[in-house]
Protein backbone atom coordinates (compact mmCIF):
# COMPACT_ATOMS: atom_id res chain seq x y z
CA UNK A 1 0.00 0.00 0.00
CA UNK A 2 1.37 3.43 -0.96
CA UNK A 3 2.34 5.62 1.96
CA UNK A 4 0.48 8.93 1.35
CA UNK A 5 2.91 10.95 3.43
CA UNK A 6 5.94 9.69 1.49
CA UNK A 7 4.05 10.09 -1.81
CA UNK A 8 3.18 13.70 -0.96
CA UNK A 9 6.78 14.48 -0.05
CA UNK A 10 8.07 13.01 -3.32
CA UNK A 11 5.42 14.75 -5.43
CA UNK A 12 5.95 18.14 -3.82
CA UNK A 13 9.68 17.82 -4.33
CA UNK A 14 9.23 16.81 -8.00
CA UNK A 15 6.82 19.67 -8.52
CA UNK A 16 9.18 22.29 -7.19
CA UNK A 17 12.01 20.78 -9.25
CA UNK A 18 10.02 20.73 -12.55
CA UNK A 19 11.99 22.82 -15.03
CA UNK A 20 9.19 23.63 -17.46
CA UNK A 21 5.48 23.26 -18.06
CA UNK A 22 5.91 20.00 -19.96
CA UNK A 23 7.77 18.37 -17.06
CA UNK A 24 5.09 19.66 -14.69
CA UNK A 25 2.31 18.24 -16.84
CA UNK A 26 4.03 14.84 -16.78
CA UNK A 27 4.03 14.96 -12.95
CA UNK A 28 0.37 15.94 -12.91
CA UNK A 29 -0.59 13.03 -15.17
CA UNK A 30 1.45 10.61 -13.05
CA UNK A 31 -0.27 11.87 -9.89
CA UNK A 32 -3.86 12.87 -10.63
CA UNK A 33 -4.31 11.54 -14.15
CA UNK A 34 -6.60 8.57 -14.82
CA UNK A 35 -4.04 6.04 -13.67
CA UNK A 36 -2.09 8.41 -11.45
CA UNK A 37 -0.81 7.48 -8.03
CA UNK A 38 -3.27 9.73 -6.15
CA UNK A 39 -6.19 8.68 -8.37
CA UNK A 40 -5.41 5.07 -7.52
CA UNK A 41 -5.39 5.84 -3.81
CA UNK A 42 -8.76 7.56 -4.15
CA UNK A 43 -10.12 4.64 -6.17
CA UNK A 44 -8.98 2.24 -3.46
CA UNK A 45 -11.29 3.99 -0.95
CA UNK A 46 -14.30 2.23 -2.46
CA UNK A 47 -12.94 -1.17 -1.48
CA UNK A 48 -12.26 -0.24 2.15
CA UNK A 49 -14.56 -1.01 5.05
CA UNK A 50 -16.58 2.07 6.10
CA UNK A 51 -14.47 2.70 9.21
CA UNK A 52 -11.22 2.87 7.33
CA UNK A 53 -12.82 4.83 4.51
CA UNK A 54 -13.85 7.51 7.01
CA UNK A 55 -10.30 7.75 8.21
CA UNK A 56 -8.47 7.54 4.85
CA UNK A 57 -10.98 9.61 2.83
CA UNK A 58 -10.03 13.02 4.23
CA UNK A 59 -6.38 11.97 4.19
CA UNK A 60 -6.34 11.14 0.47
CA UNK A 61 -8.52 14.05 -0.50
CA UNK A 62 -6.29 16.38 1.48
CA UNK A 63 -3.29 14.93 -0.35
CA UNK A 64 -4.94 15.50 -3.73
CA UNK A 65 -5.90 19.06 -2.85
CA UNK A 66 -2.42 20.01 -1.66
CA UNK A 67 -0.75 18.44 -4.68
CA UNK A 68 -3.22 20.13 -7.02
CA UNK A 69 -2.57 23.47 -5.35
CA UNK A 70 1.21 22.95 -5.58
CA UNK A 71 0.88 22.04 -9.30
CA UNK A 72 -1.14 25.20 -9.94
CA UNK A 73 1.32 27.39 -8.10
CA UNK A 74 4.32 25.89 -9.89
CA UNK A 75 2.58 26.25 -13.25
CA UNK A 76 2.04 29.95 -12.58
CA UNK A 77 5.71 30.39 -11.62
CA UNK A 78 6.92 28.58 -14.73
CA UNK A 79 4.55 30.58 -16.97
CA UNK A 80 5.81 33.82 -15.53
CA UNK A 81 9.45 32.72 -15.94
CA UNK A 82 8.83 31.73 -19.59
CA UNK A 83 7.19 35.09 -20.24
CA UNK A 84 10.07 36.97 -18.60
CA UNK A 85 12.60 35.03 -20.69
CA UNK A 86 10.68 35.80 -23.89
CA UNK A 87 10.39 39.46 -23.07
CA UNK A 88 14.10 39.52 -22.42
CA UNK A 89 14.84 37.73 -25.70
CA UNK A 90 12.53 39.81 -27.81
CA UNK A 91 13.33 43.13 -26.21
CA UNK A 92 13.73 45.85 -28.83
CA UNK A 93 15.57 49.06 -28.07
CA UNK A 94 13.79 51.49 -30.34
CA UNK A 95 16.26 54.20 -29.42
CA UNK A 96 19.14 52.35 -31.16
CA UNK A 97 20.18 53.81 -34.54
CA UNK A 98 18.85 51.89 -37.57
CA UNK A 99 21.48 49.61 -39.13
CA UNK A 100 22.22 50.81 -42.68
CA UNK A 101 21.11 48.49 -45.45
CA UNK A 102 23.31 47.31 -48.33
CA UNK A 103 21.83 49.94 -50.62
CA UNK A 104 23.30 52.59 -48.30
CA UNK A 105 26.62 50.99 -47.35
CA UNK A 106 27.45 49.35 -50.69
CA UNK A 107 29.45 51.35 -53.21
CA UNK A 108 29.38 51.51 -57.01
CA UNK A 109 32.82 50.95 -58.56
CA UNK A 110 34.21 54.01 -60.37
CA UNK A 111 34.28 52.03 -63.64
CA UNK A 112 30.58 51.20 -63.36
CA UNK A 113 29.91 54.80 -62.42
CA UNK A 114 31.78 56.11 -65.46
CA UNK A 115 29.99 53.63 -67.75
CA UNK A 116 26.68 54.90 -66.35
CA UNK A 117 27.81 58.50 -66.90
CA UNK A 118 28.88 57.78 -70.49
CA UNK A 119 25.65 56.00 -71.19
CA UNK A 120 23.60 58.90 -69.80
CA UNK A 121 25.47 61.40 -71.98
CA UNK A 122 25.32 59.40 -75.23
CA UNK A 123 21.76 58.22 -74.63
CA UNK A 124 20.83 61.90 -74.52
CA UNK A 125 22.32 62.24 -78.02
CA UNK A 126 20.28 59.28 -79.28
CA UNK A 127 22.87 56.49 -78.98
CA UNK A 128 21.97 53.01 -77.85
CA UNK A 129 24.33 50.52 -76.18
CA UNK A 130 25.67 47.46 -78.03
CA UNK A 131 27.89 44.70 -76.76
CA UNK A 132 29.78 41.61 -77.84
CA UNK A 133 31.76 38.72 -76.34
CA UNK A 134 35.17 39.06 -74.67
CA UNK A 135 36.43 36.01 -76.59
CA UNK A 136 36.60 37.00 -80.24
CA UNK A 137 37.69 35.55 -83.53
CA UNK A 138 40.79 36.85 -85.23
CA UNK A 139 38.52 37.74 -88.15
CA UNK A 140 36.33 40.14 -86.14
CA UNK A 141 39.08 41.56 -83.93
CA UNK A 142 41.47 42.16 -86.84
CA UNK A 143 40.74 41.04 -90.40
CA UNK A 144 37.30 42.61 -90.89
CA UNK A 145 38.66 45.80 -89.32
CA UNK A 146 41.11 46.03 -92.20
CA UNK A 147 44.16 44.66 -90.39
CA UNK A 148 45.52 42.45 -93.18
CA UNK A 149 47.11 39.17 -92.07
CA UNK A 150 50.75 39.91 -91.21
CA UNK A 151 50.12 43.66 -90.85
CA UNK A 152 52.43 45.20 -88.21
CA UNK A 153 49.48 46.93 -86.49
CA UNK A 154 48.42 43.50 -85.23
CA UNK A 155 51.68 43.19 -83.32
CA UNK A 156 50.99 46.44 -81.45
CA UNK A 157 48.02 44.90 -79.71
CA UNK A 158 49.91 42.46 -77.40
CA UNK A 159 47.14 39.93 -77.95
CA UNK A 160 46.27 37.04 -75.65
CA UNK A 161 45.62 34.09 -77.99
CA UNK A 162 43.95 30.79 -77.12
CA UNK A 163 45.38 27.48 -78.30
CA UNK A 164 44.10 26.63 -81.81
CA UNK A 165 40.82 24.67 -81.84
CA UNK A 166 40.08 21.50 -83.87
CA UNK A 167 39.76 23.60 -87.07
CA UNK A 168 43.09 25.30 -86.40
CA UNK A 169 41.31 28.57 -85.52
CA UNK A 170 43.00 30.66 -82.84
CA UNK A 171 40.43 32.59 -80.76
CA UNK A 172 41.66 35.57 -78.75
CA UNK A 173 40.64 37.91 -75.93
CA UNK A 174 39.48 41.00 -77.77
CA UNK A 175 42.15 43.68 -77.73
CA UNK A 176 39.65 46.50 -78.29
CA UNK A 177 35.90 47.07 -78.45
CA UNK A 178 36.12 47.71 -82.21
CA UNK A 179 35.02 44.14 -83.22
CA UNK A 180 31.59 45.08 -81.89
CA UNK A 181 31.47 47.76 -84.62
CA UNK A 182 31.63 44.89 -87.10
CA UNK A 183 29.07 42.81 -85.21
CA UNK A 184 26.72 45.81 -85.14
CA UNK A 185 27.06 46.57 -88.85
CA UNK A 186 26.56 42.88 -89.68
CA UNK A 187 23.38 42.67 -87.62
CA UNK A 188 21.70 46.09 -87.88
CA UNK A 189 20.48 48.17 -90.77
CA UNK A 190 21.84 51.74 -90.92
CA UNK A 191 21.26 54.33 -89.60
CA UNK A 192 23.44 53.07 -86.76
CA UNK A 193 24.25 55.07 -83.65
CA UNK A 194 25.74 52.99 -80.85
CA UNK A 195 28.23 53.12 -78.03
CA UNK A 196 29.99 49.96 -76.94
CA UNK A 197 31.44 49.97 -73.43
CA UNK A 198 33.23 46.77 -72.44
CA UNK A 199 36.24 44.83 -71.24
CA UNK A 200 39.33 44.53 -73.37
CA UNK A 201 42.60 42.64 -72.89
CA UNK A 202 46.26 43.18 -73.69
CA UNK A 203 49.46 41.67 -72.39
CA UNK A 204 50.58 44.76 -70.50
CA UNK A 205 50.93 45.71 -66.82
CA UNK A 206 52.23 48.77 -64.97
CA UNK A 207 50.85 51.76 -63.06
CA UNK A 208 48.61 52.84 -65.93
CA UNK A 209 48.09 49.50 -67.73
CA UNK A 210 46.39 46.32 -66.57
CA UNK A 211 45.95 43.14 -68.64
CA UNK A 212 42.18 43.67 -68.50
CA UNK A 213 40.93 47.21 -69.04
CA UNK A 214 37.84 48.96 -70.39
CA UNK A 215 37.09 50.86 -73.55
CA UNK A 216 34.10 52.60 -74.96
CA UNK A 217 33.65 52.59 -78.69
CA UNK A 218 31.29 54.84 -80.61
CA UNK A 219 29.94 54.15 -84.09
CA UNK A 220 27.72 56.17 -86.38
CA UNK A 221 26.83 54.86 -89.84
CA UNK A 222 24.33 56.46 -92.21
CA UNK A 223 24.44 58.18 -95.59
CA UNK A 224 25.70 61.60 -94.58
CA UNK A 225 27.48 61.73 -91.20
CA UNK A 226 30.85 63.45 -91.39
CA UNK A 227 33.79 64.66 -89.30
CA UNK A 228 31.97 67.86 -88.33
CA UNK A 229 29.35 65.75 -86.54
CA UNK A 230 32.07 63.70 -84.87
CA UNK A 231 33.82 66.82 -83.57
CA UNK A 232 30.59 68.19 -82.16
CA UNK A 233 29.70 64.91 -80.46
CA UNK A 234 33.13 64.58 -78.88
CA UNK A 235 33.16 68.20 -77.70
CA UNK A 236 29.70 67.85 -76.17
CA UNK A 237 30.76 64.61 -74.55
CA UNK A 238 33.90 66.10 -73.01
CA UNK A 239 32.05 69.09 -71.57
CA UNK A 240 29.33 66.92 -70.10
CA UNK A 241 31.67 64.24 -68.81
CA UNK A 242 34.27 66.51 -67.22
CA UNK A 243 31.46 68.81 -66.05
CA UNK A 244 33.06 72.00 -67.40
CA UNK A 245 31.42 74.79 -69.47
CA UNK A 246 33.92 74.53 -72.34
CA UNK A 247 36.84 72.39 -73.53
CA UNK A 248 39.45 73.05 -76.16
CA UNK A 249 40.23 70.01 -78.30
CA UNK A 250 43.07 69.28 -80.67
CA UNK A 251 42.71 66.76 -83.50
CA UNK A 252 46.05 65.26 -84.60
CA UNK A 253 46.45 63.05 -87.68
CA UNK A 254 47.07 59.44 -86.75
CA UNK A 255 46.71 55.93 -88.11
CA UNK A 256 44.27 53.14 -87.42
CA UNK A 257 43.66 50.44 -90.04
CA UNK A 258 39.87 50.73 -89.62
CA UNK A 259 39.53 54.50 -90.11
CA UNK A 260 40.54 56.88 -92.88
CA UNK A 261 41.35 59.61 -92.11
CA UNK A 262 42.31 58.77 -88.54
CA UNK A 263 42.91 61.19 -85.69
CA UNK A 264 43.91 61.29 -82.09
CA UNK A 265 42.19 63.80 -79.85
CA UNK A 266 43.83 65.81 -77.07
CA UNK A 267 42.00 68.05 -74.63
CA UNK A 268 43.40 71.15 -73.08
CA UNK A 269 44.25 71.07 -69.39
CA UNK A 270 46.43 72.44 -66.64
CA UNK A 271 48.55 70.32 -64.36
CA UNK A 272 49.39 72.24 -61.22
CA UNK A 273 50.36 70.72 -57.90
CA UNK A 274 49.60 67.22 -59.09
CA UNK A 275 46.03 68.25 -59.93
CA UNK A 276 44.66 68.20 -63.45
CA UNK A 277 41.93 70.59 -64.62
CA UNK A 278 40.14 70.70 -67.94
CA UNK A 279 38.75 73.62 -69.86
CA UNK A 280 41.81 75.79 -69.10
CA UNK A 281 45.61 75.83 -69.25
CA UNK A 282 48.20 75.20 -71.93
CA UNK A 283 48.89 71.50 -71.58
CA UNK A 284 47.34 68.78 -73.76
CA UNK A 285 46.16 65.34 -72.81
CA UNK A 286 45.39 62.57 -75.28
CA UNK A 287 42.03 60.97 -74.58
CA UNK A 288 40.86 59.06 -77.64
CA UNK A 289 41.32 57.81 -81.20
CA UNK A 290 38.76 58.35 -83.94
CA UNK A 291 38.16 58.70 -87.66
CA UNK A 292 35.86 58.07 -90.60
CA UNK A 293 35.13 54.35 -90.88
CA UNK A 294 37.35 52.91 -93.62
CA UNK A 295 35.44 51.93 -96.80
CA UNK A 296 37.03 48.46 -96.57
CA UNK A 297 35.45 47.96 -93.14
CA UNK A 298 32.05 49.07 -94.41
CA UNK A 299 32.42 46.67 -97.34
CA UNK A 300 33.62 43.83 -95.06
CA UNK A 301 30.41 44.28 -93.07
CA UNK A 302 28.23 43.81 -96.15
CA UNK A 303 27.39 47.50 -96.73
CA UNK A 304 28.12 49.54 -99.85
CA UNK A 305 30.75 52.22 -99.03
CA UNK A 306 29.45 54.29 -101.96
CA UNK A 307 26.12 54.57 -100.12
CA UNK A 308 27.05 54.43 -96.46
CA UNK A 309 29.59 56.33 -94.44
CA UNK A 310 30.20 57.27 -90.85
CA UNK A 311 32.64 57.67 -88.05
CA UNK A 312 33.91 55.85 -85.00
CA UNK A 313 35.95 56.54 -81.90
CA UNK A 314 37.52 54.56 -79.10
CA UNK A 315 38.46 55.68 -75.63
CA UNK A 316 39.88 54.11 -72.47
CA UNK A 317 37.24 54.14 -69.74
CA UNK A 318 39.74 53.49 -66.95
CA UNK A 319 41.85 56.37 -68.16
CA UNK A 320 39.05 58.93 -68.21
CA UNK A 321 37.85 57.62 -64.81
CA UNK A 322 41.35 58.19 -63.39
CA UNK A 323 41.46 61.67 -64.90
CA UNK A 324 38.04 62.70 -63.65
CA UNK A 325 38.27 61.25 -60.17
CA UNK A 326 41.94 61.86 -59.50
CA UNK A 327 43.42 58.38 -59.15
CA UNK A 328 47.03 57.96 -60.16
CA UNK A 329 47.30 54.17 -60.17
CA UNK A 330 45.09 51.87 -62.23
CA UNK A 331 45.93 48.63 -60.41
CA UNK A 332 43.76 49.19 -57.28
CA UNK A 333 40.72 49.34 -59.63
CA UNK A 334 40.92 45.57 -59.87
CA UNK A 335 42.18 44.59 -56.41
CA UNK A 336 38.72 44.42 -54.82
CA UNK A 337 39.88 46.27 -51.69
CA UNK A 338 36.75 47.42 -49.88
CA UNK A 339 38.61 50.31 -48.22
CA UNK A 340 39.58 51.66 -51.65
CA UNK A 341 36.03 51.19 -52.88
CA UNK A 342 34.60 52.97 -49.83
CA UNK A 343 36.86 55.90 -50.59
CA UNK A 344 36.47 56.12 -54.38
CA UNK A 345 33.09 54.41 -54.84
CA UNK A 346 29.72 56.04 -55.44
CA UNK A 347 26.41 55.73 -53.62
CA UNK A 348 24.11 53.26 -55.38
CA UNK A 349 21.09 55.55 -55.37
CA UNK A 350 22.93 58.52 -56.87
CA UNK A 351 22.25 57.36 -60.41
CA UNK A 352 24.08 59.55 -62.96
CA UNK A 353 21.85 61.57 -65.23
CA UNK A 354 22.14 64.79 -67.17
CA UNK A 355 19.24 66.35 -65.30
CA UNK A 356 20.11 65.09 -61.81
CA UNK A 357 23.87 65.51 -62.15
CA UNK A 358 26.48 63.03 -63.34
CA UNK A 359 28.72 62.71 -60.32
CA UNK A 360 27.03 64.73 -57.58
N1 LIG B 1 40.51 50.41 -81.30
C1 LIG B 1 41.48 51.45 -81.02
C2 LIG B 1 42.45 50.97 -79.96
O1 LIG B 1 42.12 50.13 -79.20
C3 LIG B 1 40.80 52.70 -80.56
C4 LIG B 1 40.03 53.33 -81.65
C5 LIG B 1 40.63 54.28 -82.46
C6 LIG B 1 38.73 52.96 -81.89
C7 LIG B 1 39.94 54.86 -83.49
C8 LIG B 1 38.03 53.55 -82.95
C9 LIG B 1 38.66 54.51 -83.76
O2 LIG B 1 36.76 53.24 -83.22
O3 LIG B 1 37.97 55.09 -84.75
O4 LIG B 1 43.54 51.44 -79.89
XYZ file of C-alpha atoms and ligand atoms in Angstrom:
374
model
C 0.000 0.000 0.000
C 1.366 3.429 -0.963
C 2.343 5.618 1.960
C 0.477 8.925 1.352
C 2.914 10.955 3.426
C 5.944 9.692 1.493
C 4.048 10.085 -1.808
C 3.180 13.703 -0.965
C 6.775 14.484 -0.053
C 8.070 13.007 -3.317
C 5.422 14.748 -5.428
C 5.947 18.144 -3.819
C 9.683 17.819 -4.334
C 9.234 16.813 -7.998
C 6.819 19.672 -8.518
C 9.181 22.291 -7.187
C 12.005 20.783 -9.254
C 10.016 20.728 -12.548
C 11.994 22.817 -15.033
C 9.190 23.628 -17.463
C 5.483 23.255 -18.062
C 5.913 19.998 -19.965
C 7.773 18.367 -17.059
C 5.092 19.660 -14.686
C 2.314 18.236 -16.840
C 4.027 14.841 -16.775
C 4.029 14.958 -12.950
C 0.370 15.935 -12.913
C -0.595 13.032 -15.166
C 1.451 10.613 -13.054
C -0.274 11.867 -9.890
C -3.862 12.874 -10.627
C -4.305 11.536 -14.146
C -6.602 8.569 -14.824
C -4.044 6.041 -13.668
C -2.089 8.415 -11.450
C -0.811 7.482 -8.032
C -3.274 9.730 -6.150
C -6.188 8.682 -8.369
C -5.407 5.068 -7.520
C -5.393 5.841 -3.812
C -8.765 7.559 -4.153
C -10.124 4.643 -6.171
C -8.983 2.237 -3.463
C -11.295 3.993 -0.948
C -14.300 2.228 -2.458
C -12.944 -1.166 -1.479
C -12.261 -0.238 2.149
C -14.559 -1.014 5.054
C -16.575 2.067 6.102
C -14.465 2.697 9.207
C -11.224 2.870 7.327
C -12.819 4.830 4.507
C -13.850 7.508 7.008
C -10.298 7.745 8.208
C -8.471 7.545 4.850
C -10.982 9.607 2.830
C -10.028 13.016 4.230
C -6.379 11.970 4.185
C -6.338 11.142 0.466
C -8.525 14.053 -0.503
C -6.287 16.376 1.482
C -3.295 14.929 -0.348
C -4.937 15.498 -3.734
C -5.902 19.057 -2.846
C -2.425 20.006 -1.658
C -0.751 18.436 -4.676
C -3.221 20.132 -7.023
C -2.573 23.474 -5.353
C 1.207 22.947 -5.577
C 0.876 22.040 -9.300
C -1.139 25.201 -9.937
C 1.318 27.393 -8.098
C 4.319 25.889 -9.887
C 2.576 26.254 -13.247
C 2.036 29.951 -12.577
C 5.708 30.388 -11.618
C 6.915 28.584 -14.735
C 4.551 30.580 -16.974
C 5.806 33.824 -15.533
C 9.451 32.722 -15.937
C 8.830 31.733 -19.591
C 7.192 35.095 -20.242
C 10.070 36.971 -18.598
C 12.602 35.032 -20.695
C 10.679 35.798 -23.890
C 10.387 39.462 -23.069
C 14.097 39.523 -22.420
C 14.838 37.730 -25.702
C 12.533 39.812 -27.812
C 13.332 43.130 -26.215
C 13.726 45.853 -28.825
C 15.571 49.059 -28.073
C 13.788 51.487 -30.344
C 16.263 54.202 -29.418
C 19.142 52.346 -31.155
C 20.182 53.812 -34.544
C 18.850 51.894 -37.566
C 21.483 49.615 -39.133
C 22.224 50.813 -42.683
C 21.109 48.487 -45.448
C 23.311 47.306 -48.334
C 21.834 49.935 -50.617
C 23.299 52.589 -48.304
C 26.616 50.993 -47.349
C 27.451 49.349 -50.693
C 29.452 51.352 -53.211
C 29.385 51.511 -57.008
C 32.818 50.946 -58.558
C 34.207 54.013 -60.374
C 34.280 52.027 -63.645
C 30.580 51.196 -63.356
C 29.911 54.801 -62.421
C 31.782 56.114 -65.463
C 29.990 53.629 -67.752
C 26.682 54.900 -66.348
C 27.813 58.496 -66.897
C 28.884 57.779 -70.489
C 25.646 55.998 -71.189
C 23.602 58.896 -69.800
C 25.474 61.400 -71.981
C 25.325 59.399 -75.226
C 21.757 58.220 -74.626
C 20.828 61.897 -74.520
C 22.322 62.237 -78.018
C 20.279 59.284 -79.281
C 22.865 56.495 -78.981
C 21.972 53.012 -77.846
C 24.333 50.516 -76.179
C 25.672 47.462 -78.030
C 27.894 44.699 -76.760
C 29.777 41.606 -77.835
C 31.758 38.718 -76.337
C 35.166 39.061 -74.673
C 36.432 36.010 -76.587
C 36.600 37.000 -80.245
C 37.686 35.548 -83.530
C 40.788 36.849 -85.234
C 38.519 37.744 -88.154
C 36.333 40.145 -86.141
C 39.077 41.558 -83.933
C 41.466 42.160 -86.837
C 40.736 41.036 -90.395
C 37.297 42.613 -90.891
C 38.662 45.803 -89.321
C 41.113 46.028 -92.198
C 44.165 44.661 -90.390
C 45.516 42.448 -93.183
C 47.107 39.167 -92.070
C 50.749 39.906 -91.207
C 50.118 43.663 -90.854
C 52.434 45.205 -88.207
C 49.476 46.933 -86.487
C 48.421 43.497 -85.234
C 51.675 43.193 -83.316
C 50.992 46.438 -81.450
C 48.018 44.901 -79.709
C 49.913 42.462 -77.402
C 47.142 39.934 -77.951
C 46.266 37.036 -75.650
C 45.620 34.092 -77.990
C 43.947 30.786 -77.125
C 45.381 27.484 -78.304
C 44.104 26.625 -81.815
C 40.821 24.666 -81.844
C 40.080 21.497 -83.875
C 39.765 23.601 -87.069
C 43.085 25.301 -86.404
C 41.311 28.567 -85.516
C 42.996 30.657 -82.839
C 40.434 32.588 -80.763
C 41.657 35.566 -78.746
C 40.641 37.910 -75.935
C 39.476 41.001 -77.773
C 42.146 43.681 -77.728
C 39.653 46.502 -78.285
C 35.896 47.068 -78.446
C 36.118 47.709 -82.211
C 35.022 44.142 -83.220
C 31.586 45.084 -81.888
C 31.472 47.761 -84.620
C 31.631 44.892 -87.098
C 29.069 42.810 -85.210
C 26.722 45.814 -85.136
C 27.061 46.565 -88.851
C 26.558 42.881 -89.680
C 23.378 42.666 -87.621
C 21.704 46.094 -87.877
C 20.479 48.172 -90.770
C 21.837 51.735 -90.922
C 21.260 54.326 -89.597
C 23.440 53.066 -86.757
C 24.248 55.068 -83.652
C 25.743 52.987 -80.849
C 28.226 53.121 -78.034
C 29.989 49.959 -76.942
C 31.437 49.967 -73.425
C 33.230 46.775 -72.441
C 36.242 44.828 -71.238
C 39.331 44.525 -73.372
C 42.603 42.645 -72.886
C 46.260 43.175 -73.691
C 49.458 41.672 -72.391
C 50.579 44.760 -70.496
C 50.926 45.707 -66.825
C 52.230 48.774 -64.973
C 50.852 51.756 -63.056
C 48.611 52.837 -65.929
C 48.091 49.500 -67.732
C 46.389 46.319 -66.568
C 45.950 43.140 -68.640
C 42.179 43.672 -68.502
C 40.928 47.208 -69.039
C 37.840 48.961 -70.389
C 37.094 50.858 -73.553
C 34.096 52.603 -74.956
C 33.647 52.588 -78.686
C 31.287 54.840 -80.610
C 29.938 54.150 -84.090
C 27.715 56.175 -86.375
C 26.832 54.865 -89.840
C 24.333 56.459 -92.211
C 24.440 58.180 -95.590
C 25.698 61.605 -94.582
C 27.482 61.728 -91.200
C 30.850 63.453 -91.390
C 33.792 64.658 -89.302
C 31.969 67.857 -88.334
C 29.347 65.750 -86.536
C 32.073 63.697 -84.871
C 33.822 66.817 -83.567
C 30.589 68.193 -82.157
C 29.701 64.909 -80.464
C 33.131 64.579 -78.880
C 33.164 68.196 -77.695
C 29.698 67.849 -76.167
C 30.758 64.607 -74.555
C 33.904 66.104 -73.009
C 32.053 69.094 -71.575
C 29.326 66.916 -70.097
C 31.674 64.235 -68.805
C 34.271 66.512 -67.215
C 31.464 68.814 -66.047
C 33.064 72.002 -67.395
C 31.424 74.791 -69.465
C 33.924 74.528 -72.336
C 36.837 72.391 -73.526
C 39.447 73.054 -76.165
C 40.228 70.015 -78.295
C 43.067 69.277 -80.674
C 42.708 66.763 -83.495
C 46.045 65.261 -84.605
C 46.446 63.049 -87.684
C 47.069 59.442 -86.753
C 46.710 55.930 -88.112
C 44.270 53.142 -87.415
C 43.656 50.443 -90.044
C 39.869 50.732 -89.623
C 39.528 54.505 -90.114
C 40.541 56.879 -92.881
C 41.347 59.606 -92.106
C 42.307 58.773 -88.536
C 42.909 61.185 -85.693
C 43.915 61.287 -82.085
C 42.193 63.804 -79.851
C 43.827 65.809 -77.073
C 41.997 68.048 -74.635
C 43.405 71.155 -73.080
C 44.253 71.073 -69.391
C 46.432 72.442 -66.638
C 48.554 70.321 -64.363
C 49.393 72.242 -61.222
C 50.356 70.717 -57.904
C 49.604 67.223 -59.092
C 46.031 68.246 -59.933
C 44.658 68.196 -63.449
C 41.932 70.591 -64.615
C 40.139 70.697 -67.942
C 38.750 73.618 -69.862
C 41.806 75.794 -69.099
C 45.612 75.828 -69.248
C 48.204 75.200 -71.926
C 48.893 71.500 -71.581
C 47.340 68.779 -73.763
C 46.165 65.338 -72.811
C 45.388 62.574 -75.276
C 42.033 60.972 -74.581
C 40.856 59.064 -77.643
C 41.324 57.808 -81.202
C 38.762 58.346 -83.936
C 38.160 58.704 -87.659
C 35.860 58.071 -90.600
C 35.126 54.353 -90.877
C 37.355 52.912 -93.621
C 35.438 51.926 -96.803
C 37.028 48.462 -96.574
C 35.451 47.958 -93.137
C 32.050 49.075 -94.413
C 32.416 46.670 -97.343
C 33.616 43.828 -95.063
C 30.411 44.279 -93.073
C 28.231 43.805 -96.154
C 27.389 47.501 -96.731
C 28.119 49.539 -99.855
C 30.751 52.223 -99.030
C 29.453 54.293 -101.963
C 26.123 54.568 -100.122
C 27.048 54.428 -96.455
C 29.591 56.335 -94.444
C 30.197 57.271 -90.847
C 32.645 57.671 -88.046
C 33.907 55.850 -84.995
C 35.949 56.540 -81.904
C 37.523 54.565 -79.100
C 38.459 55.683 -75.628
C 39.879 54.106 -72.469
C 37.237 54.142 -69.735
C 39.739 53.489 -66.951
C 41.854 56.369 -68.162
C 39.047 58.926 -68.209
C 37.850 57.617 -64.808
C 41.348 58.192 -63.388
C 41.455 61.670 -64.896
C 38.042 62.697 -63.654
C 38.273 61.245 -60.173
C 41.942 61.856 -59.504
C 43.418 58.383 -59.154
C 47.027 57.961 -60.159
C 47.302 54.174 -60.168
C 45.088 51.868 -62.225
C 45.930 48.630 -60.408
C 43.758 49.188 -57.284
C 40.722 49.345 -59.625
C 40.920 45.575 -59.871
C 42.183 44.589 -56.410
C 38.719 44.424 -54.815
C 39.879 46.269 -51.689
C 36.749 47.416 -49.879
C 38.614 50.312 -48.217
C 39.577 51.661 -51.648
C 36.028 51.190 -52.882
C 34.600 52.971 -49.827
C 36.856 55.898 -50.590
C 36.466 56.117 -54.377
C 33.086 54.414 -54.844
C 29.721 56.036 -55.441
C 26.413 55.735 -53.620
C 24.105 53.260 -55.376
C 21.086 55.549 -55.366
C 22.931 58.518 -56.868
C 22.249 57.365 -60.415
C 24.079 59.552 -62.959
C 21.849 61.569 -65.229
C 22.135 64.790 -67.167
C 19.243 66.354 -65.305
C 20.111 65.092 -61.812
C 23.873 65.514 -62.152
C 26.484 63.032 -63.336
C 28.718 62.714 -60.320
C 27.031 64.731 -57.585
N 40.507 50.413 -81.304
C 41.482 51.454 -81.024
C 42.452 50.967 -79.963
O 42.124 50.125 -79.201
C 40.797 52.696 -80.561
C 40.032 53.330 -81.647
C 40.632 54.277 -82.465
C 38.734 52.965 -81.894
C 39.941 54.861 -83.493
C 38.028 53.553 -82.950
C 38.655 54.505 -83.760
O 36.765 53.241 -83.224
O 37.974 55.091 -84.747
O 43.536 51.444 -79.892
